[in-house]
Amino acid sequence: MAVSIPDQFKDLFSFDRCVFVTLVTVLPNGQPHATPVWVDYDGTNIVINTVRGHQKDKDMQRNPKVTVLAVDPESPFRWIEVRGRVVEQTEEGALEHINRMSQKYSGNPDYYARVPEKRGVEQRVIYKIEPTKIAMSRR
Amino acid sequence: MAVSIPDDFRDLLDRPIVVALVTVMPDGQPQATPVWVDYDGKYVCINTKRGRQKDKNMKIDAKVTVLSIDPNDTSRWLEVRGRVAVETEEGAVEQINKLSLKYDGRADFFADKPERRNTEQRVTYKIEPLRVNTSD
């Protein structure tokens, strides 16, 4: 069943903070695969943007069980773990979305400005993760 | 086959960086928690408390993964995929005190939580790296 991110932890996913979160997917052999990612939150789902063909893209297509860990960079004792499942993947709007994320995290609204060799070459994809269970620190 | 942590990324385990430890729940869902870590040259060592979820998930040979992100440069990170090779209560209090000194500057982990001293059982887990991914 879907659960909500508690209000007191929403800042870790907001555009006011630039928190790199850990996204965990599961490899075909059952080994967890953890990578740092930019993150977005639409009020219901955690939203991740990746590239078609990357390991996490393949993992999320095969296995919807994923987990996100966000730790407050200002205070490592403050954290939230969101276990969830992939409920949607779409290429539509994914380029606009990565540009918005780029604006948030790097201040540049053109994501490919710093990696021009990838412009038009890679296909971006948005993944929406519905939180199903949440664990967090007390603070 | 066991692999080593590349020398130029060892600092991500040697510095007091809180890392993400990922275990797998019985239903296959990844479980991720922030933990203190140290590296003994062979194993990535974690210390937890008996009965915690990660303790239950970390059976010998269990697949676990550690991600350390450089707080000074988030594009620099180290992912260690491995297996639980050793689980022991022996020396686990000494190890948590060592970690407490490294991360918190206190050589006595229980100094600020005396009610937990001698009531909780600490456990050391040693993770054998099987594959390492890095980025800088």
Tab-separated table of C-alpha atoms in Angstrom:
chain	number	residue	atom	x	y	z
A	1	MET	CA	0.000	0.000	0.000
A	2	ALA	CA	1.217	3.474	-0.818
A	3	VAL	CA	2.446	5.633	2.032
A	4	SER	CA	3.368	9.322	2.184
A	5	ILE	CA	6.670	11.005	2.887
A	6	PRO	CA	6.302	12.642	6.307
A	7	ASP	CA	6.219	16.447	6.091
A	8	GLN	CA	9.273	16.881	8.287
A	9	PHE	CA	11.404	14.971	5.758
A	10	LYS	CA	10.042	16.419	2.523
A	11	ASP	CA	12.822	19.010	2.443
A	12	LEU	CA	15.310	16.239	1.545
A	13	PHE	CA	13.506	15.823	-1.803
A	14	SER	CA	12.624	19.448	-2.426
A	15	PHE	CA	14.031	21.958	-4.858
A	16	ASP	CA	15.246	24.040	-1.928
A	17	ARG	CA	17.804	21.407	-1.044
A	18	CYS	CA	20.149	19.625	-3.419
A	19	VAL	CA	20.478	16.268	-1.766
A	20	PHE	CA	22.134	13.440	-3.668
A	21	VAL	CA	20.234	10.333	-2.694
A	22	THR	CA	21.190	6.689	-2.975
A	23	LEU	CA	19.004	4.744	-5.384
A	24	VAL	CA	19.104	0.985	-4.938
A	25	THR	CA	17.947	-1.408	-7.626
A	26	VAL	CA	18.414	-5.163	-7.716
A	27	LEU	CA	20.714	-6.866	-10.220
A	28	PRO	CA	19.552	-10.071	-11.954
A	29	ASN	CA	21.606	-12.164	-9.485
A	30	GLY	CA	19.934	-10.540	-6.468
A	31	GLN	CA	22.842	-8.256	-5.585
A	32	PRO	CA	21.781	-4.731	-4.634
A	33	HIS	CA	23.101	-2.008	-6.950
A	34	ALA	CA	23.487	1.419	-5.359
A	35	THR	CA	24.130	4.685	-7.171
A	36	PRO	CA	23.951	8.365	-6.232
A	37	VAL	CA	21.206	10.169	-8.134
A	38	TRP	CA	19.424	13.474	-8.374
A	39	VAL	CA	15.923	13.229	-7.018
A	40	ASP	CA	12.546	14.873	-7.444
A	41	TYR	CA	9.240	14.397	-5.634
A	42	ASP	CA	5.810	15.077	-7.166
A	43	GLY	CA	3.851	14.930	-3.926
A	44	THR	CA	3.057	11.255	-4.335
A	45	ASN	CA	5.980	9.547	-5.997
A	46	ILE	CA	9.730	9.856	-5.895
A	47	VAL	CA	10.917	10.748	-9.375
A	48	ILE	CA	14.267	9.670	-10.812
A	49	ASN	CA	15.698	10.458	-14.239
A	50	THR	CA	18.126	8.074	-15.888
A	51	VAL	CA	19.315	6.896	-19.286
A	52	ARG	CA	17.930	4.009	-21.310
A	53	GLY	CA	20.335	1.108	-21.182
A	54	HIS	CA	22.015	2.048	-17.924
A	55	GLN	CA	22.169	-0.731	-15.335
A	56	LYS	CA	19.545	0.875	-13.117
A	57	ASP	CA	17.222	1.315	-16.101
A	58	LYS	CA	17.512	-2.384	-16.916
A	59	ASP	CA	17.054	-3.332	-13.264
A	60	MET	CA	13.950	-1.163	-12.854
A	61	GLN	CA	12.361	-2.582	-15.989
A	62	ARG	CA	12.835	-6.098	-14.678
A	63	ASN	CA	12.295	-5.649	-10.953
A	64	PRO	CA	10.059	-2.880	-9.567
A	65	LYS	CA	11.387	-3.192	-6.004
A	66	VAL	CA	13.669	-0.234	-5.408
A	67	THR	CA	14.777	1.738	-2.400
A	68	VAL	CA	15.912	5.318	-1.915
A	69	LEU	CA	18.010	6.550	0.990
A	70	ALA	CA	18.268	10.286	1.615
A	71	VAL	CA	20.694	11.497	4.252
A	72	ASP	CA	20.773	15.148	5.298
A	73	PRO	CA	24.212	16.432	4.232
A	74	GLU	CA	24.108	18.929	7.088
A	75	SER	CA	23.343	16.270	9.676
A	76	PRO	CA	24.081	12.620	8.863
A	77	PHE	CA	21.935	11.453	11.770
A	78	ARG	CA	18.893	12.789	9.950
A	79	TRP	CA	17.787	10.440	7.192
A	80	ILE	CA	14.848	8.762	5.540
A	81	GLU	CA	14.711	5.413	3.761
A	82	VAL	CA	11.913	4.987	1.252
A	83	ARG	CA	11.197	1.487	0.065
A	84	GLY	CA	8.951	1.444	-2.936
A	85	ARG	CA	8.004	0.083	-6.280
A	86	VAL	CA	8.284	1.469	-9.770
A	87	VAL	CA	4.783	2.454	-10.877
A	88	GLU	CA	5.573	4.342	-14.059
A	89	GLN	CA	8.317	4.837	-16.588
A	90	THR	CA	8.156	7.283	-19.436
A	91	GLU	CA	10.409	8.917	-21.972
A	92	GLU	CA	7.878	11.696	-22.474
A	93	GLY	CA	9.054	14.939	-20.925
A	94	ALA	CA	12.213	13.244	-19.695
A	95	LEU	CA	14.522	15.728	-21.389
A	96	GLU	CA	12.634	18.709	-19.916
A	97	HIS	CA	12.741	16.967	-16.571
A	98	ILE	CA	16.511	16.384	-16.578
A	99	ASN	CA	16.969	20.044	-17.485
A	100	ARG	CA	14.843	21.061	-14.489
A	101	MET	CA	16.907	18.760	-12.290
A	102	SER	CA	20.079	20.226	-13.745
A	103	GLN	CA	18.811	23.691	-12.854
A	104	LYS	CA	18.176	22.513	-9.323
A	105	TYR	CA	21.446	20.716	-8.716
A	106	SER	CA	23.936	22.598	-10.860
A	107	GLY	CA	22.218	25.902	-11.611
A	108	ASN	CA	22.385	25.200	-15.355
A	109	PRO	CA	18.998	24.706	-17.064
A	110	ASP	CA	20.704	22.887	-19.950
A	111	TYR	CA	21.816	19.499	-18.678
A	112	TYR	CA	23.844	18.719	-21.782
A	113	ALA	CA	25.840	21.927	-21.661
A	114	ARG	CA	28.475	20.115	-19.612
A	115	VAL	CA	28.242	16.828	-21.555
A	116	PRO	CA	27.628	17.993	-25.159
A	117	GLU	CA	28.826	14.662	-26.582
A	118	LYS	CA	25.764	12.985	-25.069
A	119	ARG	CA	23.213	15.453	-26.413
A	120	GLY	CA	20.803	13.735	-28.792
A	121	VAL	CA	22.672	10.468	-28.297
A	122	GLU	CA	21.216	9.168	-25.073
A	123	GLN	CA	17.533	8.657	-24.368
A	124	ARG	CA	16.431	9.988	-20.982
A	125	VAL	CA	13.715	8.189	-19.044
A	126	ILE	CA	11.673	9.155	-15.991
A	127	TYR	CA	10.921	6.589	-13.314
A	128	LYS	CA	8.225	7.152	-10.697
A	129	ILE	CA	8.591	5.253	-7.472
A	130	GLU	CA	5.605	4.835	-5.186
A	131	PRO	CA	6.675	4.699	-1.540
A	132	THR	CA	5.377	1.545	0.152
A	133	LYS	CA	7.330	1.634	3.404
A	134	ILE	CA	9.271	4.340	5.159
A	135	ALA	CA	11.921	4.211	7.853
A	136	MET	CA	13.551	7.312	9.273
A	137	SER	CA	15.750	8.658	11.980
A	138	ARG	CA	14.035	10.105	15.038
A	139	ARG	CA	15.009	13.710	14.328
B	1	MET	CA	36.402	-13.534	-6.613
B	2	ALA	CA	37.552	-11.022	-4.047
B	3	VAL	CA	38.758	-7.662	-5.327
B	4	SER	CA	40.569	-4.777	-3.645
B	5	ILE	CA	39.458	-1.226	-3.107
B	6	PRO	CA	41.450	0.962	-5.531
B	7	ASP	CA	44.043	3.041	-3.646
B	8	ASP	CA	42.742	6.327	-5.008
B	9	PHE	CA	39.274	5.614	-3.586
B	10	ARG	CA	40.298	4.164	-0.228
B	11	ASP	CA	39.838	7.562	1.386
B	12	LEU	CA	36.077	7.169	0.868
B	13	LEU	CA	36.206	4.351	3.434
B	14	ASP	CA	39.040	5.752	5.578
B	15	ARG	CA	37.557	9.220	6.104
B	16	PRO	CA	34.621	9.592	8.508
B	17	ILE	CA	32.019	9.426	5.748
B	18	VAL	CA	28.647	7.944	6.632
B	19	VAL	CA	27.992	5.359	3.913
B	20	ALA	CA	24.852	3.612	2.692
B	21	LEU	CA	24.714	-0.080	3.563
B	22	VAL	CA	22.242	-2.075	1.484
B	23	THR	CA	20.963	-5.478	2.522
B	24	VAL	CA	18.088	-7.432	1.013
B	25	MET	CA	14.832	-8.164	2.823
B	26	PRO	CA	13.378	-11.699	2.677
B	27	ASP	CA	10.868	-10.464	0.057
B	28	GLY	CA	13.664	-9.156	-2.170
B	29	GLN	CA	13.210	-5.454	-1.358
B	30	PRO	CA	16.503	-3.615	-0.817
B	31	GLN	CA	16.977	-2.134	2.663
B	32	ALA	CA	19.337	0.851	2.893
B	33	THR	CA	20.662	2.474	6.052
B	34	PRO	CA	23.402	4.997	6.807
B	35	VAL	CA	26.270	3.369	8.729
B	36	TRP	CA	29.781	3.938	10.007
B	37	VAL	CA	32.379	1.879	8.203
B	38	ASP	CA	36.015	0.906	8.259
B	39	TYR	CA	38.224	-0.987	5.842
B	40	ASP	CA	40.893	-3.386	7.091
B	41	GLY	CA	42.659	-3.794	3.754
B	42	LYS	CA	40.598	-6.841	2.866
B	43	TYR	CA	37.098	-6.452	4.238
B	44	VAL	CA	34.664	-3.573	4.512
B	45	CYS	CA	33.643	-3.736	8.191
B	46	ILE	CA	30.279	-2.735	9.608
B	47	ASN	CA	29.107	-2.786	13.199
B	48	THR	CA	25.480	-3.175	14.179
B	49	LYS	CA	23.291	-4.347	17.000
B	50	ARG	CA	21.844	-7.846	17.291
B	51	GLY	CA	18.208	-7.895	16.299
B	52	ARG	CA	18.297	-4.935	13.923
B	53	GLN	CA	16.807	-5.546	10.492
B	54	LYS	CA	20.206	-5.383	8.818
B	55	ASP	CA	21.531	-7.922	11.340
B	56	LYS	CA	18.728	-10.290	10.369
B	57	ASN	CA	19.366	-9.729	6.654
B	58	MET	CA	23.139	-10.235	6.787
B	59	LYS	CA	23.551	-14.005	6.820
B	60	ILE	CA	26.909	-15.435	5.796
B	61	ASP	CA	27.197	-15.149	1.996
B	62	ALA	CA	24.321	-12.678	1.836
B	63	LYS	CA	24.661	-10.143	-0.979
B	64	VAL	CA	25.202	-6.653	0.374
B	65	THR	CA	26.346	-3.385	-1.153
B	66	VAL	CA	27.997	-0.264	0.235
B	67	LEU	CA	27.941	3.176	-1.399
B	68	SER	CA	30.216	5.966	-0.218
B	69	ILE	CA	29.803	9.428	-1.753
B	70	ASP	CA	32.468	12.089	-1.239
B	71	PRO	CA	30.692	14.875	0.688
B	72	ASN	CA	33.129	17.419	-0.784
B	73	ASP	CA	32.519	16.331	-4.372
B	74	THR	CA	29.349	14.353	-4.945
B	75	SER	CA	30.416	13.243	-8.428
B	76	ARG	CA	33.114	11.156	-6.720
B	77	TRP	CA	31.844	7.904	-5.243
B	78	LEU	CA	32.596	4.256	-4.583
B	79	GLU	CA	30.158	1.362	-4.821
B	80	VAL	CA	31.310	-1.912	-3.277
B	81	ARG	CA	29.247	-4.973	-4.064
B	82	GLY	CA	30.127	-7.876	-1.862
B	83	ARG	CA	29.126	-10.779	0.289
B	84	VAL	CA	29.050	-11.217	4.021
B	85	ALA	CA	32.194	-13.233	4.795
B	86	VAL	CA	32.496	-12.952	8.583
B	87	GLU	CA	30.024	-12.312	11.368
B	88	THR	CA	31.307	-12.101	14.928
B	89	GLU	CA	30.458	-10.686	18.340
B	90	GLU	CA	34.089	-11.006	19.387
B	91	GLY	CA	35.764	-7.636	19.523
B	92	ALA	CA	32.561	-5.938	18.395
B	93	VAL	CA	32.500	-3.495	21.331
B	94	GLU	CA	36.122	-2.546	20.667
B	95	GLN	CA	35.244	-2.024	17.011
B	96	ILE	CA	32.248	0.218	17.713
B	97	ASN	CA	34.452	2.254	20.058
B	98	LYS	CA	37.028	2.608	17.290
B	99	LEU	CA	34.302	3.736	14.877
B	100	SER	CA	32.917	6.107	17.490
B	101	LEU	CA	36.337	7.717	17.811
B	102	LYS	CA	36.685	7.999	14.038
B	103	TYR	CA	33.229	9.464	13.395
B	104	ASP	CA	32.301	11.140	16.641
B	105	GLY	CA	35.582	11.864	18.402
B	106	ARG	CA	34.545	9.751	21.369
B	107	ALA	CA	36.488	6.611	22.259
B	108	ASP	CA	33.542	5.294	24.266
B	109	PHE	CA	30.498	4.715	22.075
B	110	PHE	CA	28.202	4.231	25.053
B	111	ALA	CA	29.374	7.332	26.965
B	112	ASP	CA	26.308	9.332	25.938
B	113	LYS	CA	23.926	6.343	26.073
B	114	PRO	CA	24.855	4.519	29.302
B	115	GLU	CA	21.459	2.795	29.418
B	116	ARG	CA	22.474	0.747	26.398
B	117	ARG	CA	25.850	-0.336	27.777
B	118	ASN	CA	25.843	-4.105	28.411
B	119	THR	CA	22.208	-4.355	27.357
B	120	GLU	CA	22.761	-4.481	23.618
B	121	GLN	CA	24.927	-6.988	21.814
B	122	ARG	CA	27.150	-5.457	19.155
B	123	VAL	CA	28.071	-7.513	16.069
B	124	THR	CA	30.834	-7.027	13.521
B	125	TYR	CA	30.146	-7.872	9.896
B	126	LYS	CA	32.961	-8.171	7.392
B	127	ILE	CA	32.045	-7.755	3.764
B	128	GLU	CA	34.264	-9.220	1.075
B	129	PRO	CA	34.310	-6.917	-1.975
B	130	LEU	CA	33.454	-8.829	-5.143
B	131	ARG	CA	33.011	-5.910	-7.492
B	132	VAL	CA	33.828	-2.249	-7.227
B	133	ASN	CA	32.422	0.653	-9.244
B	134	THR	CA	33.902	4.117	-8.965
B	135	SER	CA	33.267	7.529	-10.392
B	136	ASP	CA	35.225	10.729	-10.336
